[in-house]
Coordinates of C-alpha atoms in Angstrom, one line a residue:
X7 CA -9.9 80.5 -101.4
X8 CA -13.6 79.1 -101.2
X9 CA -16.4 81.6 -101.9
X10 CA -17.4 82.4 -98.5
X11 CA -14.0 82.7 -97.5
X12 CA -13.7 85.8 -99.8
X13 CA -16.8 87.3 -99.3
X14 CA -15.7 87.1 -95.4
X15 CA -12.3 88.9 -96.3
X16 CA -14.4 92.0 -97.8
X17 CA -16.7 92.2 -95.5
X18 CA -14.1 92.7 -93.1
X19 CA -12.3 95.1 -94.8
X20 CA -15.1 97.1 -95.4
X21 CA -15.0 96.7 -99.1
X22 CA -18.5 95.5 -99.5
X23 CA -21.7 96.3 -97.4
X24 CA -22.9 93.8 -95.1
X25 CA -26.4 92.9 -95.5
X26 CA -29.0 94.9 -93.4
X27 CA -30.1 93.5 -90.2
X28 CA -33.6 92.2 -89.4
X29 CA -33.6 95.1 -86.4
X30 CA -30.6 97.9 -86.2
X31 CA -29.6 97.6 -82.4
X32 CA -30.9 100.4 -80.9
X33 CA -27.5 102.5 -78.9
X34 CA -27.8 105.9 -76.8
X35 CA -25.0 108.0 -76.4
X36 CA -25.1 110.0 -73.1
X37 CA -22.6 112.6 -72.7
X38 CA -21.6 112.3 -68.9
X39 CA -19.6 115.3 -67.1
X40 CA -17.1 113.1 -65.0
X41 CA -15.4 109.6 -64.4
X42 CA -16.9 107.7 -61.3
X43 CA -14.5 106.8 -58.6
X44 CA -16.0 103.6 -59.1
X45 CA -19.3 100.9 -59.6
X46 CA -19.9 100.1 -55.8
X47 CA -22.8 102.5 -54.7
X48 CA -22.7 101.7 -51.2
X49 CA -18.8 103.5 -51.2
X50 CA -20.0 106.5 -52.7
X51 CA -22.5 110.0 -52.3
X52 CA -22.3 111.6 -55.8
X53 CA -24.5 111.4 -58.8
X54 CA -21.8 111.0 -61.2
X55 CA -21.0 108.1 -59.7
X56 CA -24.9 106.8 -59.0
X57 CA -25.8 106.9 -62.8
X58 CA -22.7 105.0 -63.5
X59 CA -23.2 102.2 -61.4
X60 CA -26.8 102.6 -59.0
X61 CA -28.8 103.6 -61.9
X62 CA -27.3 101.5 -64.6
X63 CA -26.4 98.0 -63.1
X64 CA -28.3 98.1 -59.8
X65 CA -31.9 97.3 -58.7
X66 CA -32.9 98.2 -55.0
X67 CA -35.6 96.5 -52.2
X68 CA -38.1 99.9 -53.3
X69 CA -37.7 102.2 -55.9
X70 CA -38.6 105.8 -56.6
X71 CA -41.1 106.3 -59.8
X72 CA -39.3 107.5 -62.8
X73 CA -39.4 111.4 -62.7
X74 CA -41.1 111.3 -59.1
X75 CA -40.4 110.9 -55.7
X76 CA -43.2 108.0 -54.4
X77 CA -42.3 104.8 -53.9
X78 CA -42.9 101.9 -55.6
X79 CA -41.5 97.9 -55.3
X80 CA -38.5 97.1 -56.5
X81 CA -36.8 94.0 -56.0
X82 CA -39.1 93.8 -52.9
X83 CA -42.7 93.0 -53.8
X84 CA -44.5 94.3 -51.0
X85 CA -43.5 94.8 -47.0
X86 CA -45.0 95.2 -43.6
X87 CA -44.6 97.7 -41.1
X88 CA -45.0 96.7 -37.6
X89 CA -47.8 98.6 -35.6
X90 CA -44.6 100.4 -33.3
X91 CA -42.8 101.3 -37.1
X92 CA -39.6 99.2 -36.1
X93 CA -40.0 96.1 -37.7
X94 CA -39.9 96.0 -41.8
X95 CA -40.6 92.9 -43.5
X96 CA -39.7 92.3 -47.1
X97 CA -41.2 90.3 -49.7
X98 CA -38.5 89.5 -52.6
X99 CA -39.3 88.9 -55.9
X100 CA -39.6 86.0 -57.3
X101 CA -37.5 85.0 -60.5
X102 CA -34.8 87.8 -61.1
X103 CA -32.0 87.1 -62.4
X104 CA -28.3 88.4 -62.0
X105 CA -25.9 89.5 -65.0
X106 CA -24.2 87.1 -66.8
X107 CA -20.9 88.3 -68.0
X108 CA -18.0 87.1 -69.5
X109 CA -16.3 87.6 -65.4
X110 CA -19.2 86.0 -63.8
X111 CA -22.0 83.4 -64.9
X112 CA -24.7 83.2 -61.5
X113 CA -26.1 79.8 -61.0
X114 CA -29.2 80.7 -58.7
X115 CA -31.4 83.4 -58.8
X116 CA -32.1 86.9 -56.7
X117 CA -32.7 85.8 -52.8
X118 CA -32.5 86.5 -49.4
X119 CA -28.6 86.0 -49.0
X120 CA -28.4 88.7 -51.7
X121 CA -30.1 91.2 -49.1
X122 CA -28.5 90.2 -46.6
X123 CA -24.4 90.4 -47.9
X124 CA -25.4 94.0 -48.9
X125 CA -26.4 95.4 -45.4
X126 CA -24.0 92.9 -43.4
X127 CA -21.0 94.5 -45.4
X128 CA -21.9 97.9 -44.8
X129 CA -23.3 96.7 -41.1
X130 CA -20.4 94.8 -39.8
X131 CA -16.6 96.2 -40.0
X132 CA -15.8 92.6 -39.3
X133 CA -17.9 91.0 -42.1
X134 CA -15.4 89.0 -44.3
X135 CA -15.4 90.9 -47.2
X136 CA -15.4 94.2 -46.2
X137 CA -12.0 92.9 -43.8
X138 CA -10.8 92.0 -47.5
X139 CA -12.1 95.0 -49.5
X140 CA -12.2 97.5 -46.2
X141 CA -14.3 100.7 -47.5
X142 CA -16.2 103.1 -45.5
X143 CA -19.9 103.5 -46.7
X144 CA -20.8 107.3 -45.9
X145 CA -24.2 107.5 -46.7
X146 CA -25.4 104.8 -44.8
X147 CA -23.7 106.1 -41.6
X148 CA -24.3 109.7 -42.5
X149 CA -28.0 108.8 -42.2
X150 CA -26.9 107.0 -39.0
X151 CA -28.4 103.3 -40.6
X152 CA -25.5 101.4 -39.1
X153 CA -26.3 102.7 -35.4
X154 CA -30.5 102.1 -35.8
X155 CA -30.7 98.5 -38.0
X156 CA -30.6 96.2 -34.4
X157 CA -30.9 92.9 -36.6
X158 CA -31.1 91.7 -40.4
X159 CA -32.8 88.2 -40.6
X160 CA -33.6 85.9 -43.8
X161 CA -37.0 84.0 -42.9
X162 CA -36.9 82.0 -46.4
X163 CA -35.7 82.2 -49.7
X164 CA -37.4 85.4 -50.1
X165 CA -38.3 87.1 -47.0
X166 CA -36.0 89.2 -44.7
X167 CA -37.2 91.8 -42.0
X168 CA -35.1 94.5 -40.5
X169 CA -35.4 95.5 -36.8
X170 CA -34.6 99.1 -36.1
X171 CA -33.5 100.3 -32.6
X172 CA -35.6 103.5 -33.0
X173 CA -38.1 104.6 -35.5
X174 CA -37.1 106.1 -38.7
X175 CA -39.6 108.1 -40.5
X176 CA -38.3 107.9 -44.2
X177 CA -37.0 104.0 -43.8
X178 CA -38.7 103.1 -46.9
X179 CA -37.2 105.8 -48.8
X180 CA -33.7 105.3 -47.8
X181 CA -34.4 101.8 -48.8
X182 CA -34.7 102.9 -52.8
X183 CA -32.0 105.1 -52.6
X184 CA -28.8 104.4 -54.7
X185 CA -26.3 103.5 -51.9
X186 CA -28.5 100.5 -51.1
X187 CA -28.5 98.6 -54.5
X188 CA -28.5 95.0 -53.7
X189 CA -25.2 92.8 -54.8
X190 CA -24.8 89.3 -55.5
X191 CA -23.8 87.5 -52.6
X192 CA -22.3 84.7 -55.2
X193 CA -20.2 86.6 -57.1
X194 CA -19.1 88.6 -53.7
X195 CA -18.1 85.2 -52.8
X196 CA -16.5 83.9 -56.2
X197 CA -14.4 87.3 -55.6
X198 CA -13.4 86.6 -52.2
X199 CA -11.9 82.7 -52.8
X200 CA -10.4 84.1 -55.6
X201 CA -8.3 86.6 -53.8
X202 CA -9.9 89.9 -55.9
X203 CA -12.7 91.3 -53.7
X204 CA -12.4 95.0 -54.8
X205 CA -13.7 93.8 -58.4
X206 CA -16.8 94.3 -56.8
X207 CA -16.2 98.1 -57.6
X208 CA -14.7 98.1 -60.9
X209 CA -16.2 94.5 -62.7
X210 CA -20.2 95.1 -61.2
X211 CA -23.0 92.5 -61.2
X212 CA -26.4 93.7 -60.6
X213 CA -30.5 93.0 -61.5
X214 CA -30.5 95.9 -63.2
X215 CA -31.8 97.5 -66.9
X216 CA -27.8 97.7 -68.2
X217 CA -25.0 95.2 -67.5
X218 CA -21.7 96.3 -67.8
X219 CA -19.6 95.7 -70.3
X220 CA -16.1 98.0 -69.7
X221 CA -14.7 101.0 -68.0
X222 CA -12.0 103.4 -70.0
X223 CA -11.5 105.9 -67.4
X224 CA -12.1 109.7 -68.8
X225 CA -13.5 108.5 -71.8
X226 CA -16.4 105.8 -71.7
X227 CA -18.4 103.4 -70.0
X228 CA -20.2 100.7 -72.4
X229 CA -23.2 98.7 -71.1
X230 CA -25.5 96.2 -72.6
X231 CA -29.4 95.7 -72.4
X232 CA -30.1 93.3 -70.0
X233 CA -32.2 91.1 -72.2
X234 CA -32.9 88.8 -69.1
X235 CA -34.7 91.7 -67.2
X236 CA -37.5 91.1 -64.8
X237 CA -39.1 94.3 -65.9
X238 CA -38.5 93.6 -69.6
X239 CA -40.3 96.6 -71.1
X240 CA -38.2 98.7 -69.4
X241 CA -35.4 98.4 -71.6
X242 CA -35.2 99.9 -74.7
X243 CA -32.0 100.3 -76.2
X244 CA -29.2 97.6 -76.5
X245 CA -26.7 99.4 -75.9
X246 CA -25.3 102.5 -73.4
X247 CA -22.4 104.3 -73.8
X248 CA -21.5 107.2 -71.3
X249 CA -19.4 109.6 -73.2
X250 CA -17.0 111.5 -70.9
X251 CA -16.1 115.0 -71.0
X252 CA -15.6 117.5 -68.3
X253 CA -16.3 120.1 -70.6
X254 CA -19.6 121.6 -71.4
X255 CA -18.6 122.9 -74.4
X256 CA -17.7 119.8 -75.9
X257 CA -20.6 118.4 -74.7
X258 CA -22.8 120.6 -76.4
X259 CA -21.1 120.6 -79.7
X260 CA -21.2 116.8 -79.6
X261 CA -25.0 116.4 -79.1
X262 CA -25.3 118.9 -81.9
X263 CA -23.2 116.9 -84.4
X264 CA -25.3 113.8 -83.3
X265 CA -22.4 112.3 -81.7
X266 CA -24.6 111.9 -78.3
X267 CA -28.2 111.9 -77.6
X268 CA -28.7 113.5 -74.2
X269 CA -26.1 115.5 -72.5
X270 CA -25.6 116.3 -68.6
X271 CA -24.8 119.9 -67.1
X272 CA -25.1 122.4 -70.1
X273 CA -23.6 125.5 -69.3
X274 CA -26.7 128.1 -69.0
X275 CA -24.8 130.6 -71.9
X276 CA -25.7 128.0 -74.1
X277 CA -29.2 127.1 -73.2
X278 CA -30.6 130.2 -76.1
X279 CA -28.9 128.7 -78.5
X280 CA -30.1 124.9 -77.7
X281 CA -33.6 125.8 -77.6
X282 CA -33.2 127.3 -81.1
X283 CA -32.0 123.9 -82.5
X284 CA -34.7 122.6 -84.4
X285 CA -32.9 119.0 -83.5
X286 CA -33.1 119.2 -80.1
X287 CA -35.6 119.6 -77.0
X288 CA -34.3 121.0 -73.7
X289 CA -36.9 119.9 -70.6
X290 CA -36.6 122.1 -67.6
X291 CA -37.9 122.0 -64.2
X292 CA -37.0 123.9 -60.5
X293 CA -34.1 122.0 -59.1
X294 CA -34.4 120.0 -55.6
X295 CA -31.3 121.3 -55.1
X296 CA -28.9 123.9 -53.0
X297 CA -25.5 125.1 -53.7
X298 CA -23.5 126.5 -50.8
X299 CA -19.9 127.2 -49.5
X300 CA -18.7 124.8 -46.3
X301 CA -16.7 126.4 -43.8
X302 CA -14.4 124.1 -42.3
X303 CA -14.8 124.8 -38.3
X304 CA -12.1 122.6 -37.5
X305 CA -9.7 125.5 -39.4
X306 CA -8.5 128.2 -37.9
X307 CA -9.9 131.2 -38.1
X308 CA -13.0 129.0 -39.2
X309 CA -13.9 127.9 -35.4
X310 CA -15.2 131.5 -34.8
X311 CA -18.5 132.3 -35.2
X312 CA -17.4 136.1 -36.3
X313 CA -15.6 134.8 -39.0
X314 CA -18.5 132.8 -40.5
X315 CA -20.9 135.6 -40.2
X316 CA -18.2 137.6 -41.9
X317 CA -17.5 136.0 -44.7
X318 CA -21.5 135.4 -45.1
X319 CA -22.1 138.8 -45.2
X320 CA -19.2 139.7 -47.5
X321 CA -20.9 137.4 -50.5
X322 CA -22.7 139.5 -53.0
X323 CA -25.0 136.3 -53.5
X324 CA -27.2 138.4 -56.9
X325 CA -24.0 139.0 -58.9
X326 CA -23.0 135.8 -58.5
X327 CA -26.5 134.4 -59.6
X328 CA -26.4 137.0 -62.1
X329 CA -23.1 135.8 -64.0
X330 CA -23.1 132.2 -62.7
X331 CA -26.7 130.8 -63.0
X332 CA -27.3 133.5 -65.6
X333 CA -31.7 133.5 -65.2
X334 CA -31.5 129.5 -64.0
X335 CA -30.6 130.3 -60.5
X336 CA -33.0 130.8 -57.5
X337 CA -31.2 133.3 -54.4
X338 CA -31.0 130.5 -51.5
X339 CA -31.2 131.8 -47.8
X340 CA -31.6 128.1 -45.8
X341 CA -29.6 124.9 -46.0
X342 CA -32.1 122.8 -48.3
X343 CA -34.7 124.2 -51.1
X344 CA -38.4 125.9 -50.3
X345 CA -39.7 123.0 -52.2
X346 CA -38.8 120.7 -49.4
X347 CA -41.8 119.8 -46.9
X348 CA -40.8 121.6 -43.4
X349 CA -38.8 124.5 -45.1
X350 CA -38.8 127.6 -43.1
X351 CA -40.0 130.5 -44.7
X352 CA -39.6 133.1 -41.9
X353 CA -35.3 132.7 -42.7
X354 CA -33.4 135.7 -44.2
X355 CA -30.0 136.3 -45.0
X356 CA -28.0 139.2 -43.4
X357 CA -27.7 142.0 -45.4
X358 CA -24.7 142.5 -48.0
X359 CA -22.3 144.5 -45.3
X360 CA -18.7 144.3 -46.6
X361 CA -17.7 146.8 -43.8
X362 CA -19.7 145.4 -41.0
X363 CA -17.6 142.3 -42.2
X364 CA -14.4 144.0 -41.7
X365 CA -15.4 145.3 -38.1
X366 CA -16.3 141.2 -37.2
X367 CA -12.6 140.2 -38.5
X368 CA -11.0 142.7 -36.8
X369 CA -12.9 142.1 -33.5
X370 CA -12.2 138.2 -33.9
X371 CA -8.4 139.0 -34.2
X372 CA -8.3 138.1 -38.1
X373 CA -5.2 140.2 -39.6
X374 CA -6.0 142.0 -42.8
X375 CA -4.3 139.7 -45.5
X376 CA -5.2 136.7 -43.7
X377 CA -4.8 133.7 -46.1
X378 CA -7.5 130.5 -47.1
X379 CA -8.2 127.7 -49.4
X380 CA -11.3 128.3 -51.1
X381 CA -11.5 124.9 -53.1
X382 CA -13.9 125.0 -56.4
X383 CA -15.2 121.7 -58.1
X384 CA -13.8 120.4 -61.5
X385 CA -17.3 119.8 -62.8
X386 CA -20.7 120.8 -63.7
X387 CA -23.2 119.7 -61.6
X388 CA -27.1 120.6 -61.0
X389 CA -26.7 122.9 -58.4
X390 CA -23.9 124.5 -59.5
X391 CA -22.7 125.2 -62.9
X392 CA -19.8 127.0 -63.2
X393 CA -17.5 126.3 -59.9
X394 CA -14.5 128.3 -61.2
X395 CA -16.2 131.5 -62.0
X396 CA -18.4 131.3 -58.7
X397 CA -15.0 130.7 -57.0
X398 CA -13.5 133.6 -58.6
X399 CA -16.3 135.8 -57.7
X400 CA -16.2 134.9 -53.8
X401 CA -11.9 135.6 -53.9
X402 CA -12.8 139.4 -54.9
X403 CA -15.0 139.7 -52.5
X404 CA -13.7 138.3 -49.6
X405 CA -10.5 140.9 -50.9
X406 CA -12.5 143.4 -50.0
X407 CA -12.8 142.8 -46.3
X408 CA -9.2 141.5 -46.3
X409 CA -9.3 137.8 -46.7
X410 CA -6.7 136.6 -49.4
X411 CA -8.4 133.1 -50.8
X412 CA -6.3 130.3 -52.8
X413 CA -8.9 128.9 -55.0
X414 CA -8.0 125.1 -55.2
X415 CA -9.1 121.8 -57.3
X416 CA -8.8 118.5 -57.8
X417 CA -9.9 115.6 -60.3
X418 CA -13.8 115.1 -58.9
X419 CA -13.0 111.7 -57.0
X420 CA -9.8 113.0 -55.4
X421 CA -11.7 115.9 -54.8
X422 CA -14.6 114.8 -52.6
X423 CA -12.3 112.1 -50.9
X424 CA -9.8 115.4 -49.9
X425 CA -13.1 116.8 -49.1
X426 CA -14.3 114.3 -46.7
X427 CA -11.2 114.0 -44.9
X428 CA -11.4 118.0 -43.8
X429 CA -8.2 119.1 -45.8
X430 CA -10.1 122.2 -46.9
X431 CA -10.8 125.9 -45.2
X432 CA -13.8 126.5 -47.4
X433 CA -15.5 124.7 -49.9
X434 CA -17.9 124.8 -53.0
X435 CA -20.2 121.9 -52.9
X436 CA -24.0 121.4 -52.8
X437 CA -26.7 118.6 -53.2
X438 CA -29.5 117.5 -54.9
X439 CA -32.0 115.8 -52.7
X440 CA -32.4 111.8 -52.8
X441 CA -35.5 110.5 -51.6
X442 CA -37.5 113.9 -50.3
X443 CA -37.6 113.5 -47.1
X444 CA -36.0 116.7 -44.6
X445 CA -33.7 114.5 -43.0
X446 CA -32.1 114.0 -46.8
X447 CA -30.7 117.8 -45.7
X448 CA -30.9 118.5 -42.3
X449 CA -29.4 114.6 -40.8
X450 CA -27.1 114.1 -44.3
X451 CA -25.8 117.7 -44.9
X452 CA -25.2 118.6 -41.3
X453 CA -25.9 116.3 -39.1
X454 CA -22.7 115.2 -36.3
X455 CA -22.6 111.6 -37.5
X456 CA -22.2 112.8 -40.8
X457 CA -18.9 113.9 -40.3
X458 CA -16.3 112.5 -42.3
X459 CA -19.3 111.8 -44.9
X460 CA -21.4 115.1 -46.4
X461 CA -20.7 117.1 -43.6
X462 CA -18.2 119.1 -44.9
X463 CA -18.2 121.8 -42.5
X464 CA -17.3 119.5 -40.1
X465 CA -19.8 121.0 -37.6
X466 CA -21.8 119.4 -34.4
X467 CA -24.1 121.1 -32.5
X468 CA -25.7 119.0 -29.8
X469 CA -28.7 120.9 -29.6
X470 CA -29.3 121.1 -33.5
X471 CA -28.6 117.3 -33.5
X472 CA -30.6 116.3 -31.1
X473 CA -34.1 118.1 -32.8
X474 CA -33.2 116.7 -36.0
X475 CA -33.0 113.0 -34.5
X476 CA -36.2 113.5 -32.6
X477 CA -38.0 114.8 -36.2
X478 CA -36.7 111.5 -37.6
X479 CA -37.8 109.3 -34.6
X480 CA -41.3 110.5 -35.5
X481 CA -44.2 110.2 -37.9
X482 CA -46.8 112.6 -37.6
X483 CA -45.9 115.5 -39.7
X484 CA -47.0 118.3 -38.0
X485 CA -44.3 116.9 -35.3
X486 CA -41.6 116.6 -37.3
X487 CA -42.0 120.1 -39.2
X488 CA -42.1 122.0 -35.9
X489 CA -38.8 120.0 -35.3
X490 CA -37.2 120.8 -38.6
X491 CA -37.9 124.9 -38.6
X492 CA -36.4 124.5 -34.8
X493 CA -33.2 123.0 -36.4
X494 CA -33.3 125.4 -39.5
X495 CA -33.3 128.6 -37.0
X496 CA -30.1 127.1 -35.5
X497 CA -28.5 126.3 -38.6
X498 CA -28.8 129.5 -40.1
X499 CA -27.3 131.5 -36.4
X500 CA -24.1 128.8 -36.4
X501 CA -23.2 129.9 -40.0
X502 CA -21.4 127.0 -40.8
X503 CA -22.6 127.1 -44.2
X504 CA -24.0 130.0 -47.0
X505 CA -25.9 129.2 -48.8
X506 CA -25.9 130.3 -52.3
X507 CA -28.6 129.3 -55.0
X508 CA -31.2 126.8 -55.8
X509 CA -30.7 126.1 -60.1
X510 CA -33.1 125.3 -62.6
X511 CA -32.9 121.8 -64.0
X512 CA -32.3 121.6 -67.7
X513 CA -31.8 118.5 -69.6
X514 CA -30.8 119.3 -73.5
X515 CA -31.6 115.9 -75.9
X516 CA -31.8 114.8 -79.2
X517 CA -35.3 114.8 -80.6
X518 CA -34.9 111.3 -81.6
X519 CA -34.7 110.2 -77.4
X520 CA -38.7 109.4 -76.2
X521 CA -39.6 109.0 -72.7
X522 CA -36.4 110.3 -71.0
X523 CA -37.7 111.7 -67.5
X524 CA -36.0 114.8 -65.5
X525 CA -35.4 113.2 -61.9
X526 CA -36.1 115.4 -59.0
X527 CA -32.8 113.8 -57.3
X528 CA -30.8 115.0 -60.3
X529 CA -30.1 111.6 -61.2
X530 CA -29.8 110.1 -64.9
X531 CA -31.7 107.0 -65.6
X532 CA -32.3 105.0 -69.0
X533 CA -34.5 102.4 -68.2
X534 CA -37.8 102.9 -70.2
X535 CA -36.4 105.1 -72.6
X536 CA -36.1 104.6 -76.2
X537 CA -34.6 106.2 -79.5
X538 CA -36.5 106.8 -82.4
X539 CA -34.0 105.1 -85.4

C-alpha cells in the first residue's frame, strides 16, 4: 500500500487527526419546535413552515428589514405606483442567481418568467402546473389577491407590472410577505416534463441566503450557504441545521449543552433559569401577536350567539395568564394587539359571570352536560405557549356552567389542515402579524373570503366584511382607522372568537450567535447573522 494510501485509511478511521483547515466552516444549530408540512410557501400560513422554506430558500419582489416592519427591495429594485394606486410596476434585479443542487442546475438567471409562474400558479386554477400539483394557496385568497390582481404582464426581461381591480392599501407589503417567495419557472418546468411536479414542495429552489440540502422529517432540515448570493454579506454561516423537537424541555437542555445555538418557543418556567446562564442571552420584546379560541359557527350549538357570549364569559382569562404565560402574557380584549395602528381602545371584555353563562345556555336550549371538541395545538408557538395546560384550564371552566369539552390534537400539519376544513367545535389558535398592516387581522383572521383559510371560526358577517374591504380600498389613514374600530365593535358583539392574551417575545441564544434579530412577525431568519468560533 503506497503512502498516501495509508495515511487515507487513518484518516478515515479516525485514527489520526486531519490537518486543521485554513477557515473552520462556520454551522448554526437552530432548535425548531415542529416539522413543516412542506417547502412551498405559497401552500402554507404558519411560521414553522415560513422559516423552513420562505425564510431559508426564498427571496421575495420587497422585503421587510430584519427586525422591523418597513419595506425595503428585494428581488425588485424599485417600482411605480400609478397616480389611481392600481397599477404596480416592478423593476427586477439584475444578476441573481438560482440554487444549484445536485436535483437541479439553472442555466439562466432570475427574470420576469420567474415572477410571473409564481402568481400565474396561484392565479389560475387552470395553469398547467397547478392542474399537475393542484394545491390551494390560502393566504393569497384569504387576503382576497386572486379576486383584485386583474392582469400580470412581463414588459422585458426584468420588468412586470400588476393591475389590480381595486385599490389595496398594504399591496407592497403583502408583496414581501412569505407566501409570495418567487420560484424558478425552469425548474417548475424541468419538474413538470419530468412527471414530478410536487418536488416543488419537498426538493426547493430559490434566490435565497440557504439552499437546501435534505429533509428528515421530525428530526432535521440541513441547508447550505448560498455562496452565489446576490446580497453576499448576508450570509454568514455555511451551514444550517434546524434541529427538531416538539419539546421545550429538550430544547432547552440542548442549547445548554451547546448542542444548538438559538432555540424557538421556551417554555416561560424556564426563562429564570436561562437568564442566569452566564452562556447564554435571552432578547425579549412585546409580541405582535394574539392568542384566542375559534368557535366553529357552522357547529351546533356554536351558531347561536348565546352560546358564544357564554362560553366568553365563562373563561377566567387572569388564571389562565397567570399559569400559562406565567408574567409573559398581556390580558387581550380585541381580535389583534394594541400595538397595531387602528386598534380600538374603547373595547372591553364582559365580565367573568359563570352564572350569567348558565342562564344564556339554558335560555339557548343548551342541555347541562352538553358535549364539544375543544382542540389544543401540539406545539409551542409565540402566542401561545403551553396549548395543553390552557386547554385544560378552559375544560374546568366551561364544567362549571355545564359544558363537557373533549380536548383534542393532532401532529401540527394535520392539525391546521383538520382545522381549515371546519372539523372542530372550538379551537386554540392565534397569530403573529405579517406585514403590519390591520387588514393582516381584521381581512386574514376573519374576513368571509378567508374561509376555508385562517378563518377558523368559519364566520361571515356582511356588514363587518364590507367595512373591512372599504378600509382596504383606501389610503388615507384617518379613513381606514375609522373603518377598522367600526369592524372591531362588530367583531367583538358576534363573539365568534375570545380572545385570550397577547405574549412577550423571548428568544434564548448562545452567546457565541451575533446579529440574530427578534422579528415582529414571529418569524426566524438567519441571513446576516454570524457565530463567533
Amino acid at each position: 500500500m503506497r503512502k498516501n494510501a495509508v495515511i487515507q485509511a487513518l484518516l478515515a478511521a479516525g485514527l489520526i487527526a486531519a490537518a486543521p483547515l485554513a477557515s473552520a466552516a462556520s454551522n448554526l444549530v437552530f432548535c425548531s419546535e415542529g416539522s413543516p408540512a412542506g417547502f412551498d410557501p405559497g401552500q402554507y400560513t404558519t411560521g414553522t413552515d415560513f422559516d423552513a422554506g420562505a425564510e431559508a430558500v426564498f427571496n421575495r419582489l420587497t422585503q421587510f428589514e430584519r427586525g422591523g416592519t418597513a419595506v425595503e427591495p428585494g428581488l425588485a429594485e424599485k417600482w411605480d405606483i400609478s397616480d389611481d394606486g392600481l397599477t404596480y410596476t416592478f423593476h427586477l434585479r439584475p444578476g441573481v442567481k438560482f440554487h444549484s443542487t445536485d436535483y437541479f442546475k439553472p442555466t439562466r438567471e432570475f427574470n420576469a418568467d420567474d415572477v410571473l409562474f409564481t402568481f400565474q400558479r396561484m392565479l389560475d386554477k387552470d395553469h398547467p402546473f397547478r392542474k399537475a400539483y393542484p394545491t390551494e394557496f390560502p393566504y393569497f385568497t384569504d387576503m382576497g389577491m386572486d379576486a383584485n390582481i386583474a392582469k400580470l404582464e412581463k414588459f422585458d426581461e426584468h420588468t412586470v407590472r400588476f393591475t389590480l381591480n381595486t385599490v389595496d392599501a398594504a399591496f407592497i407589503q403583502n408583496m414581501a410577505m412569505s407566501f409570495a417567495s418567487i420560484h424558478s419557472a425552469e425548474y417548475a418546468d424541468q419538474l413538470l416534463k419530468a412527471g414530478k411536479a410536487a418536488d416543488l414542495n419537498q426538493k426547493p429552489i430559490g434566490t435565497g441566503p440557504f439552499v437546501f440540502s435534505r429533509y428528515q422529517k421530525d428530526a432535521q432540515i440541513r441547508y447550505k450557504g448560498n455562496k452565489d448570493y446576490w446580497k453576499p454579506e448576508d450570509v454568514k454561516i455555511d451551514n444550517l441545521i434546524f434541529a427538531i423537537n416538539s419539546d421545550a424541555s429538550v430544547r432547552y437542555q440542548k442549547l445548554k449543552a451547546g448542542e444548538c445555538q438559538i432555540t424557538a418557543y421556551p417554555r416561560p418556567a424556564d426563562l429564570d433559569a436561562m437568564r442566569k446562564d452566564p452562556k447564554l442571552d435571552v432578547p425579549q420584546q412585546a409580541g405582535f401577536n394574539v392568542g384566542y379560541i375559534a368557535y366553529n359557527i357552522e357547529h351546533k350549538p356554536f351558531d347561536k350567539l348565546e352560546v358564544r357570549q357564554a362560553l366568553d364569559m365563562a373563561v377566567n382569562k387572569p388564571a389562565i395568564i397567570k399559569a400559562v404565560y406565567q408574567g409573559s402574557g398581556q390580558l387581550a380584549t380585541n381580535g389583534m394587539p394594541p400595538t397595531q395602528w387602528s386598534y380600538d381602545d374603547s373595547i372591553k371584555d364582559p365580565a367573568y359571570d359563570p352564572e350569567k353563562a348558565k342562564a344564556l345556555l339554558k335560555a339557548a336550549g343548551v342541555a347541562e352536560g352538553t358535549e364539544i371538541t375543544l382542540w389544543a395545538m401540539p406545539v409551542q408557538r409565540p402566542y401561545n405557549p403551553n396549548a395543553k395546560l390552557m386547554a385544560e384550564m378552559l375544560q374546568a371552566d366551561w364544567a362549571k356552567i355545564g359544558i363537557k369539552a373533549k380536548i383534542v390534537s393532532y401532529e401540527w400539519g394535520e392539525y391546521n389542515k383538520r382545522a381549515k376544513a371546519g372539523e372542530h367545535d372550538a379551537l386554540l389558535i392565534g397569530w403573529t402579524g405579517d406585514n403590519g398592516d390591520p387588514d393582516n387581522w381584521l381581512g386574514v383572521l376573519y374576513g368571509c373570503d378567508a374561509i376555508g383559510g385562517n378563518n377558523y371560526s368559519r364566520w361571515c358577517d356582511k356588514g363587518y366584511d364590507k367595512l373591512i374591504k372599504e378600509g382596504k380600498a383606501v389610503t388615507d389613514k384617518d379613513k381606514r382607522t375609522a373603518l377598522y374600530k367600526e369592524a372591531q365593535q362588530i367583531l367583538k358583539r358576534e363573539v365568534p372568537i375570545t380572545p385570550i392574551a397577547h405574549s412577550t417575545v423571548n428568544q434564548p441564544m448562545s452567546k457565541t450567535v451575533k446579529d440574530f434579530r427578534i422579528s415582529p412577525f414571529g418569524l426566524n431568519s438567519f441571513y446576516g447573522v454570524s457565530v463567533e468560533k
